[in-house]
Amino acid sequence: MAILTENLPDSRGRFGRFGGRFVPETLMFALEQLTAAYLEAKSDPTFQKEFRQIMADYVGRPSRLYYAKRLTEHVGGAQIYFKREDLNHTGAHKINNAIGQALLTKRMGKTNIIAETGAGQHGVASATAGALLNLPCRVYMGSEDIRRQELNVFRMKAMGTQVVPVESGSKTLRDAVNEAMREWMATVENTHYIIGSVIGPHPFPMIVRDFQSVIGEETIAQSFEQFGTLPNVVVACVGGGSNAAGMFYPFIPYSEVELVGVEAGGRSCESGEHASTLSYGQPGVLHGTFSYVLQDHDGQTSPVHSVSAGLDYPGVGPEHAYWKEIQRVRYTSVGDRDALEGFALCSRLEGILPALETAHGIVETVRIAAKRPKHERVVLCFSGRGDKDCAEIARLLKL
Ligand SMILES: *Cc1c(COP(=O)(O)O)cnc(C)c1O
């Protein structure tokens, strides 16, 4: 099956019927300006060179493609590899996008950046990019998340970022996105909003995917170098969907490679107990884009739950909705309890503490590898390290 998605989104920001721009009039100019600036930057070798240089010197790219030997032996099936985004500076894939968008901010002549954050990883990445590129930064964060993620709040403040508590709604990520968008409308002349995943109105899903595609591009090159062919299966966890989009996008034309996205199954499949948007959601509009959304019969966004704060989002990137619809990517979910077991297994066998988000991907990777012959290879996008989650995991596992 040959699928051509190279030219998506279309000029209206659509991936098939998904995507687009559902925003107030006041933001249309900023989104047009951003689209024009980005398309120019994309074809400007100087911009690309600067981005690659910071990725290499500062972030530490390319990240390793690591053969997880003990985990592979334990499972007894296909060979398991980790694409080590946890080894990036600041400990996750988020920095790739934050640096890219901070460079765009400078290119547009804007002087300030704002961002939203849930677990704090995107807030830390934006604060880092702000410090590096001398852009004053404000981060919107639900007061409930501020309480749960003390360490990341400290890291942001230490880098000179102002952390703004959001007291509305559930006081978590979706409320922080609402507040950041509202703030952006009021300050759009001199401020760029660095959105943290492949969500929001066009051109954000395209921009974030492109900056994160360094993950998949490196994985393809490293696969040929290290084992002379492409992997059979590629797995990534899906919150908003940025690490998965960056990993999957370069693989889309290789129809022989199976792609699997893993959402948060939470405590059960009852509404409010999980964050499996693509499995249990319906098409709808959230945060300026048409995609799958967890919602009730009246179209009100549902509450969400996951043990992992980074997967705890009631929407998902529109390109994932498209990939689901054309059946190029299979989406599944892994629950809280299994994710905690995945964390423990990877820590003990490999000496690598995964983020709880990543632990969801580990569980599905193990399930897939167990069913496949030894000569096949499964690559997991190892999205981040687990330090930020240690206090929470210790509480839950009574360690
Ligand atoms: C934020 C985060 C995620 C989820 O976000 P995506 O946009 O779906 O990638 C996954 N893993 C880690 C380590 C994160 O920090």
GROMACS .gro file of C-alpha atoms and ligand atoms in nm:
model
  414
    1MET     CA    1   0.000   0.000   0.000
    2ALA     CA    2   0.172   0.320  -0.112
    3ILE     CA    3   0.071   0.614   0.100
    4LEU     CA    4   0.179   0.964   0.009
    5THR     CA    5   0.157   1.193   0.310
    6GLU     CA    6   0.467   1.394   0.226
    7ASN     CA    7   0.259   1.689   0.118
    8LEU     CA    8   0.035   1.702   0.425
    9PRO     CA    9  -0.099   1.911   0.579
   10ASP     CA   10  -0.261   2.083   0.279
   11SER     CA   11  -0.266   2.463   0.249
   12ARG     CA   12  -0.562   2.479   0.491
   13GLY     CA   13  -0.368   2.285   0.750
   14ARG     CA   14  -0.570   1.965   0.696
   15PHE     CA   15  -0.460   1.605   0.728
   16GLY     CA   16  -0.753   1.449   0.542
   17ARG     CA   17  -1.056   1.576   0.734
   18PHE     CA   18  -0.853   1.650   1.050
   19GLY     CA   19  -0.654   1.955   1.159
   20GLY     CA   20  -0.733   2.309   1.044
   21ARG     CA   21  -0.771   2.627   1.245
   22PHE     CA   22  -1.054   2.685   1.490
   23VAL     CA   23  -0.945   3.006   1.659
   24PRO     CA   24  -1.071   3.358   1.727
   25GLU     CA   25  -1.008   3.618   1.457
   26THR     CA   26  -0.738   3.788   1.670
   27LEU     CA   27  -0.506   3.490   1.629
   28MET     CA   28  -0.544   3.444   1.253
   29PHE     CA   29  -0.278   3.702   1.168
   30ALA     CA   30  -0.024   3.546   1.407
   31LEU     CA   31  -0.090   3.199   1.264
   32GLU     CA   32  -0.048   3.326   0.905
   33GLN     CA   33   0.272   3.505   1.003
   34LEU     CA   34   0.403   3.193   1.176
   35THR     CA   35   0.321   2.975   0.874
   36ALA     CA   36   0.503   3.209   0.637
   37ALA     CA   37   0.805   3.242   0.867
   38TYR     CA   38   0.824   2.867   0.917
   39LEU     CA   39   0.800   2.776   0.547
   40GLU     CA   40   1.077   3.026   0.475
   41ALA     CA   41   1.294   2.891   0.757
   42LYS     CA   42   1.236   2.534   0.644
   43SER     CA   43   1.393   2.601   0.305
   44ASP     CA   44   1.669   2.825   0.442
   45PRO     CA   45   1.995   2.626   0.480
   46THR     CA   46   2.127   2.878   0.737
   47PHE     CA   47   1.830   2.817   0.967
   48GLN     CA   48   1.854   2.440   0.927
   49LYS     CA   49   2.228   2.452   0.994
   50GLU     CA   50   2.180   2.653   1.314
   51PHE     CA   51   1.912   2.410   1.436
   52ARG     CA   52   2.131   2.104   1.362
   53GLN     CA   53   2.430   2.270   1.528
   54ILE     CA   54   2.242   2.333   1.856
   55MET     CA   55   2.099   1.979   1.839
   56ALA     CA   56   2.455   1.843   1.819
   57ASP     CA   57   2.651   2.074   2.052
   58TYR     CA   58   2.391   2.147   2.317
   59VAL     CA   59   2.124   1.876   2.312
   60GLY     CA   60   2.378   1.598   2.243
   61ARG     CA   61   2.233   1.455   1.924
   62PRO     CA   62   2.228   1.212   1.758
   63SER     CA   63   2.075   1.020   2.047
   64ARG     CA   64   2.180   0.654   2.063
   65LEU     CA   65   1.992   0.363   1.910
   66TYR     CA   66   2.060   0.112   2.189
   67TYR     CA   67   2.018  -0.268   2.178
   68ALA     CA   68   1.839  -0.371   2.501
   69LYS     CA   69   2.008  -0.708   2.534
   70ARG     CA   70   1.886  -0.820   2.876
   71LEU     CA   71   1.528  -0.714   2.811
   72THR     CA   72   1.542  -0.896   2.476
   73GLU     CA   73   1.672  -1.214   2.642
   74HIS     CA   74   1.411  -1.188   2.914
   75VAL     CA   75   1.129  -1.164   2.659
   76GLY     CA   76   1.276  -1.433   2.431
   77GLY     CA   77   1.134  -1.301   2.105
   78ALA     CA   78   1.223  -1.019   1.863
   79GLN     CA   79   1.522  -0.797   1.938
   80ILE     CA   80   1.438  -0.480   2.127
   81TYR     CA   81   1.606  -0.144   2.063
   82PHE     CA   82   1.560   0.191   2.241
   83LYS     CA   83   1.594   0.525   2.064
   84ARG     CA   84   1.740   0.711   2.363
   85GLU     CA   85   1.565   1.052   2.377
   86ASP     CA   86   1.609   1.030   2.755
   87LEU     CA   87   1.978   1.111   2.703
   88ASN     CA   88   1.904   1.453   2.551
   89HIS     CA   89   1.985   1.759   2.760
   90THR     CA   90   1.687   1.811   2.997
   91GLY     CA   91   1.598   1.440   2.972
   92ALA     CA   92   1.329   1.406   2.706
   93HIS     CA   93   1.242   1.471   2.342
   94LYS     CA   94   1.067   1.804   2.423
   95ILE     CA   95   1.389   2.004   2.383
   96ASN     CA   96   1.403   1.937   2.005
   97ASN     CA   97   1.082   2.131   1.947
   98ALA     CA   98   1.146   2.401   2.209
   99ILE     CA   99   1.481   2.495   2.052
  100GLY     CA  100   1.333   2.491   1.700
  101GLN     CA  101   1.044   2.720   1.794
  102ALA     CA  102   1.270   2.953   1.997
  103LEU     CA  103   1.485   2.997   1.684
  104LEU     CA  104   1.169   3.075   1.486
  105THR     CA  105   1.071   3.333   1.750
  106LYS     CA  106   1.398   3.518   1.686
  107ARG     CA  107   1.349   3.492   1.311
  108MET     CA  108   1.005   3.657   1.341
  109GLY     CA  109   1.160   3.940   1.544
  110LYS     CA  110   0.957   3.854   1.854
  111THR     CA  111   1.119   3.907   2.194
  112ASN     CA  112   0.929   3.686   2.440
  113ILE     CA  113   0.809   3.327   2.465
  114ILE     CA  114   0.529   3.161   2.657
  115ALA     CA  115   0.448   2.792   2.696
  116GLU     CA  116   0.209   2.558   2.875
  117THR     CA  117   0.320   2.254   3.067
  118GLY     CA  118   0.168   1.950   3.239
  119ALA     CA  119   0.435   1.737   3.405
  120GLY     CA  120   0.678   2.023   3.353
  121GLN     CA  121   0.898   1.868   3.084
  122HIS     CA  122   0.789   2.107   2.809
  123GLY     CA  123   0.808   2.398   3.057
  124VAL     CA  124   1.166   2.303   3.142
  125ALA     CA  125   1.253   2.263   2.772
  126SER     CA  126   1.106   2.608   2.694
  127ALA     CA  127   1.281   2.766   2.994
  128THR     CA  128   1.606   2.612   2.871
  129ALA     CA  129   1.559   2.742   2.516
  130GLY     CA  130   1.470   3.083   2.663
  131ALA     CA  131   1.790   3.095   2.868
  132LEU     CA  132   2.006   2.973   2.580
  133LEU     CA  133   1.864   3.217   2.324
  134ASN     CA  134   1.799   3.509   2.561
  135LEU     CA  135   1.420   3.510   2.530
  136PRO     CA  136   1.230   3.596   2.851
  137CYS     CA  137   0.991   3.307   2.917
  138ARG     CA  138   0.661   3.260   3.104
  139VAL     CA  139   0.517   2.912   3.160
  140TYR     CA  140   0.149   2.841   3.240
  141MET     CA  141   0.100   2.543   3.466
  142GLY     CA  142  -0.204   2.408   3.652
  143SER     CA  143  -0.172   2.460   4.028
  144GLU     CA  144  -0.239   2.090   4.080
  145ASP     CA  145   0.056   2.006   3.852
  146ILE     CA  146   0.274   2.267   4.029
  147ARG     CA  147   0.213   2.077   4.351
  148ARG     CA  148   0.292   1.738   4.191
  149GLN     CA  149   0.602   1.846   3.998
  150GLU     CA  150   0.805   2.050   4.246
  151LEU     CA  151   1.142   1.965   4.093
  152ASN     CA  152   1.050   2.084   3.744
  153VAL     CA  153   0.901   2.405   3.885
  154PHE     CA  154   1.233   2.472   4.059
  155ARG     CA  155   1.430   2.399   3.740
  156MET     CA  156   1.222   2.652   3.543
  157LYS     CA  157   1.256   2.921   3.809
  158ALA     CA  158   1.631   2.860   3.838
  159MET     CA  159   1.663   2.933   3.465
  160GLY     CA  160   1.485   3.266   3.508
  161THR     CA  161   1.141   3.160   3.385
  162GLN     CA  162   0.826   3.289   3.548
  163VAL     CA  163   0.588   3.003   3.634
  164VAL     CA  164   0.224   3.120   3.628
  165PRO     CA  165  -0.021   2.903   3.828
  166VAL     CA  166  -0.351   2.825   3.651
  167GLU     CA  167  -0.642   2.791   3.894
  168SER     CA  168  -0.926   2.722   3.647
  169GLY     CA  169  -1.100   2.389   3.573
  170SER     CA  170  -0.912   2.078   3.676
  171LYS     CA  171  -0.597   2.290   3.735
  172THR     CA  172  -0.401   2.063   3.498
  173LEU     CA  173  -0.262   2.057   3.143
  174ARG     CA  174  -0.575   2.132   2.940
  175ASP     CA  175  -0.646   2.438   3.157
  176ALA     CA  176  -0.286   2.552   3.115
  177VAL     CA  177  -0.327   2.531   2.733
  178ASN     CA  178  -0.647   2.741   2.756
  179GLU     CA  179  -0.471   3.004   2.965
  180ALA     CA  180  -0.159   3.016   2.744
  181MET     CA  181  -0.380   3.066   2.436
  182ARG     CA  182  -0.571   3.346   2.608
  183GLU     CA  183  -0.245   3.511   2.711
  184TRP     CA  184  -0.107   3.474   2.360
  185MET     CA  185  -0.407   3.661   2.213
  186ALA     CA  186  -0.326   3.957   2.437
  187THR     CA  187   0.049   3.965   2.368
  188VAL     CA  188   0.080   3.827   2.017
  189GLU     CA  189   0.266   4.135   1.880
  190ASN     CA  190   0.591   4.055   2.061
  191THR     CA  191   0.531   3.704   2.199
  192HIS     CA  192   0.550   3.357   2.046
  193TYR     CA  193   0.360   3.067   2.202
  194ILE     CA  194   0.576   2.752   2.197
  195ILE     CA  195   0.316   2.479   2.199
  196GLY     CA  196   0.454   2.153   2.342
  197SER     CA  197   0.301   1.885   2.123
  198VAL     CA  198   0.158   1.821   1.774
  199ILE     CA  199  -0.171   1.983   1.876
  200GLY     CA  200  -0.335   2.324   1.836
  201PRO     CA  201  -0.427   2.515   1.519
  202HIS     CA  202  -0.230   2.495   1.192
  203PRO     CA  203   0.069   2.538   1.155
  204PHE     CA  204   0.160   2.403   1.502
  205PRO     CA  205   0.102   2.030   1.437
  206MET     CA  206   0.322   2.054   1.125
  207ILE     CA  207   0.598   2.260   1.291
  208VAL     CA  208   0.626   2.040   1.599
  209ARG     CA  209   0.624   1.723   1.389
  210ASP     CA  210   0.898   1.857   1.163
  211PHE     CA  211   1.128   1.958   1.451
  212GLN     CA  212   1.070   1.622   1.621
  213SER     CA  213   1.128   1.429   1.296
  214VAL     CA  214   1.499   1.435   1.375
  215ILE     CA  215   1.413   1.131   1.593
  216GLY     CA  216   1.280   0.916   1.309
  217GLU     CA  217   1.539   1.037   1.058
  218GLU     CA  218   1.823   0.939   1.290
  219THR     CA  219   1.657   0.605   1.366
  220ILE     CA  220   1.637   0.516   0.996
  221ALA     CA  221   2.004   0.604   0.938
  222GLN     CA  222   2.116   0.421   1.256
  223SER     CA  223   1.911   0.111   1.166
  224PHE     CA  224   2.092   0.080   0.834
  225GLU     CA  225   2.429   0.140   1.003
  226GLN     CA  226   2.374  -0.098   1.293
  227PHE     CA  227   2.176  -0.383   1.139
  228GLY     CA  228   2.163  -0.312   0.770
  229THR     CA  229   1.786  -0.281   0.730
  230LEU     CA  230   1.476  -0.111   0.869
  231PRO     CA  231   1.312  -0.229   1.193
  232ASN     CA  232   1.000  -0.446   1.161
  233VAL     CA  233   0.801  -0.253   1.421
  234VAL     CA  234   0.835   0.096   1.571
  235VAL     CA  235   0.656   0.184   1.897
  236ALA     CA  236   0.599   0.519   2.073
  237CYS     CA  237   0.377   0.648   2.355
  238VAL     CA  238   0.113   0.907   2.265
  239GLY     CA  239   0.000   1.197   2.483
  240GLY     CA  240  -0.049   1.491   2.245
  241GLY     CA  241   0.159   1.280   2.011
  242SER     CA  242   0.485   1.467   1.946
  243ASN     CA  243   0.747   1.200   2.019
  244ALA     CA  244   0.536   0.949   1.822
  245ALA     CA  245   0.486   1.189   1.529
  246GLY     CA  246   0.858   1.269   1.516
  247MET     CA  247   0.945   0.900   1.522
  248PHE     CA  248   0.671   0.781   1.280
  249TYR     CA  249   0.666   1.055   1.016
  250PRO     CA  250   0.991   0.960   0.839
  251PHE     CA  251   0.877   0.593   0.846
  252ILE     CA  252   0.533   0.660   0.689
  253PRO     CA  253   0.647   0.591   0.328
  254TYR     CA  254   0.804   0.254   0.433
  255SER     CA  255   0.482   0.055   0.441
  256GLU     CA  256   0.669  -0.263   0.547
  257VAL     CA  257   0.741  -0.104   0.888
  258GLU     CA  258   0.457  -0.145   1.137
  259LEU     CA  259   0.391   0.162   1.352
  260VAL     CA  260   0.223   0.136   1.692
  261GLY     CA  261   0.110   0.427   1.916
  262VAL     CA  262   0.042   0.363   2.286
  263GLU     CA  263  -0.204   0.578   2.481
  264ALA     CA  264  -0.268   0.586   2.855
  265GLY     CA  265  -0.521   0.322   2.959
  266GLY     CA  266  -0.535   0.461   3.315
  267ARG     CA  267  -0.742   0.264   3.567
  268SER     CA  268  -1.015   0.138   3.332
  269CYS     CA  269  -1.194   0.218   3.007
  270GLU     CA  270  -1.472   0.409   3.191
  271SER     CA  271  -1.499   0.777   3.102
  272GLY     CA  272  -1.274   0.987   3.328
  273GLU     CA  273  -1.049   0.694   3.419
  274HIS     CA  274  -0.810   0.700   3.119
  275ALA     CA  275  -0.662   0.919   2.843
  276SER     CA  276  -0.704   0.687   2.541
  277THR     CA  277  -0.831   0.952   2.302
  278LEU     CA  278  -0.792   0.755   1.979
  279SER     CA  279  -0.944   0.438   2.125
  280TYR     CA  280  -1.246   0.588   2.303
  281GLY     CA  281  -1.278   0.947   2.177
  282GLN     CA  282  -1.491   1.097   1.899
  283PRO     CA  283  -1.399   1.350   1.632
  284GLY     CA  284  -1.433   1.705   1.768
  285VAL     CA  285  -1.260   2.038   1.821
  286LEU     CA  286  -1.023   2.105   2.110
  287HIS     CA  287  -0.761   2.379   2.140
  288GLY     CA  288  -0.808   2.503   1.786
  289THR     CA  289  -0.786   2.177   1.592
  290PHE     CA  290  -1.028   1.911   1.464
  291SER     CA  291  -0.914   1.570   1.584
  292TYR     CA  292  -1.023   1.298   1.824
  293VAL     CA  293  -1.138   1.429   2.163
  294LEU     CA  294  -1.259   1.259   2.480
  295GLN     CA  295  -1.601   1.415   2.525
  296ASP     CA  296  -1.948   1.352   2.664
  297HIS     CA  297  -2.275   1.341   2.464
  298ASP     CA  298  -2.301   1.722   2.475
  299GLY     CA  299  -1.950   1.762   2.335
  300GLN     CA  300  -1.806   1.873   2.670
  301THR     CA  301  -1.446   1.762   2.713
  302SER     CA  302  -1.423   1.471   2.957
  303PRO     CA  303  -1.194   1.454   3.257
  304VAL     CA  304  -0.889   1.233   3.204
  305HIS     CA  305  -0.667   1.021   3.423
  306SER     CA  306  -0.326   0.860   3.388
  307VAL     CA  307  -0.051   0.771   3.632
  308SER     CA  308   0.169   0.965   3.394
  309ALA     CA  309   0.109   1.342   3.384
  310GLY     CA  310   0.254   1.371   3.033
  311LEU     CA  311  -0.009   1.143   2.876
  312ASP     CA  312  -0.297   1.298   3.067
  313TYR     CA  313  -0.455   1.498   2.779
  314PRO     CA  314  -0.812   1.467   2.640
  315GLY     CA  315  -0.710   1.546   2.280
  316VAL     CA  316  -0.448   1.418   2.035
  317GLY     CA  317  -0.263   1.557   1.733
  318PRO     CA  318  -0.478   1.570   1.415
  319GLU     CA  319  -0.219   1.383   1.207
  320HIS     CA  320  -0.255   1.084   1.441
  321ALA     CA  321  -0.632   1.093   1.383
  322TYR     CA  322  -0.553   1.083   1.010
  323TRP     CA  323  -0.302   0.798   1.044
  324LYS     CA  324  -0.561   0.606   1.244
  325GLU     CA  325  -0.826   0.667   0.980
  326ILE     CA  326  -0.607   0.552   0.688
  327GLN     CA  327  -0.488   0.263   0.910
  328ARG     CA  328  -0.120   0.344   0.867
  329VAL     CA  329  -0.064   0.343   1.245
  330ARG     CA  330  -0.223   0.106   1.499
  331TYR     CA  331  -0.317   0.269   1.830
  332THR     CA  332  -0.358   0.079   2.153
  333SER     CA  333  -0.342   0.153   2.524
  334VAL     CA  334  -0.160   0.037   2.837
  335GLY     CA  335  -0.296   0.090   3.189
  336ASP     CA  336  -0.142   0.245   3.502
  337ARG     CA  337  -0.059  -0.081   3.674
  338ASP     CA  338   0.110  -0.236   3.370
  339ALA     CA  339   0.307   0.086   3.312
  340LEU     CA  340   0.444   0.068   3.668
  341GLU     CA  341   0.551  -0.290   3.599
  342GLY     CA  342   0.715  -0.177   3.276
  343PHE     CA  343   0.907   0.085   3.473
  344ALA     CA  344   1.029  -0.178   3.721
  345LEU     CA  345   1.123  -0.430   3.450
  346CYS     CA  346   1.327  -0.183   3.245
  347SER     CA  347   1.498  -0.040   3.555
  348ARG     CA  348   1.605  -0.381   3.685
  349LEU     CA  349   1.705  -0.542   3.356
  350GLU     CA  350   1.863  -0.249   3.177
  351GLY     CA  351   1.966  -0.004   3.450
  352ILE     CA  352   1.766   0.265   3.274
  353LEU     CA  353   1.484   0.443   3.461
  354PRO     CA  354   1.216   0.536   3.205
  355ALA     CA  355   0.967   0.821   3.240
  356LEU     CA  356   0.620   0.687   3.322
  357GLU     CA  357   0.508   0.796   2.975
  358THR     CA  358   0.785   0.586   2.819
  359ALA     CA  359   0.697   0.294   3.049
  360HIS     CA  360   0.364   0.263   2.860
  361GLY     CA  361   0.564   0.211   2.541
  362ILE     CA  362   0.791  -0.045   2.709
  363VAL     CA  363   0.493  -0.264   2.799
  364GLU     CA  364   0.359  -0.268   2.442
  365THR     CA  365   0.711  -0.324   2.304
  366VAL     CA  366   0.751  -0.631   2.528
  367ARG     CA  367   0.409  -0.763   2.422
  368ILE     CA  368   0.495  -0.725   2.053
  369ALA     CA  369   0.849  -0.869   2.084
  370ALA     CA  370   0.715  -1.173   2.271
  371LYS     CA  371   0.497  -1.269   1.972
  372ARG     CA  372   0.768  -1.230   1.707
  373PRO     CA  373   1.065  -1.438   1.585
  374LYS     CA  374   1.416  -1.364   1.710
  375HIS     CA  375   1.543  -1.225   1.381
  376GLU     CA  376   1.290  -0.940   1.384
  377ARG     CA  377   1.352  -0.600   1.548
  378VAL     CA  378   1.127  -0.369   1.746
  379VAL     CA  379   1.238  -0.011   1.813
  380LEU     CA  380   1.083   0.190   2.098
  381CYS     CA  381   1.103   0.569   2.108
  382PHE     CA  382   1.243   0.601   2.461
  383SER     CA  383   1.088   0.945   2.511
  384GLY     CA  384   1.232   1.045   2.849
  385ARG     CA  385   1.402   0.956   3.171
  386GLY     CA  386   1.223   0.873   3.493
  387ASP     CA  387   1.384   1.102   3.750
  388LYS     CA  388   1.085   1.338   3.751
  389ASP     CA  389   0.854   1.047   3.842
  390CYS     CA  390   1.060   0.883   4.117
  391ALA     CA  391   0.872   1.030   4.415
  392GLU     CA  392   0.535   0.930   4.266
  393ILE     CA  393   0.654   0.580   4.174
  394ALA     CA  394   0.806   0.525   4.518
  395ARG     CA  395   0.469   0.619   4.670
  396LEU     CA  396   0.272   0.386   4.439
  397LEU     CA  397   0.509   0.088   4.450
  398LYS     CA  398   0.590   0.143   4.819
  399LEU     CA  399   0.964   0.126   4.740
  400LIG     C1  400   0.556   1.509   2.734
  400LIG     C2  401   0.606   1.371   2.728
  400LIG     C3  402   0.537   1.269   2.656
  400LIG     C4  403   0.403   1.290   2.590
  400LIG     O1  404   0.400   1.392   2.495
  400LIG     P1  405   0.394   1.361   2.340
  400LIG     O2  406   0.367   1.494   2.279
  400LIG     O3  407   0.286   1.263   2.317
  400LIG     O4  408   0.526   1.307   2.301
  400LIG     C5  409   0.593   1.143   2.649
  400LIG     N1  410   0.710   1.115   2.710
  400LIG     C6  411   0.778   1.209   2.781
  400LIG     C7  412   0.905   1.169   2.847
  400LIG     C8  413   0.728   1.339   2.793
  400LIG     O5  414   0.795   1.430   2.864
   0.00000   0.00000   0.00000
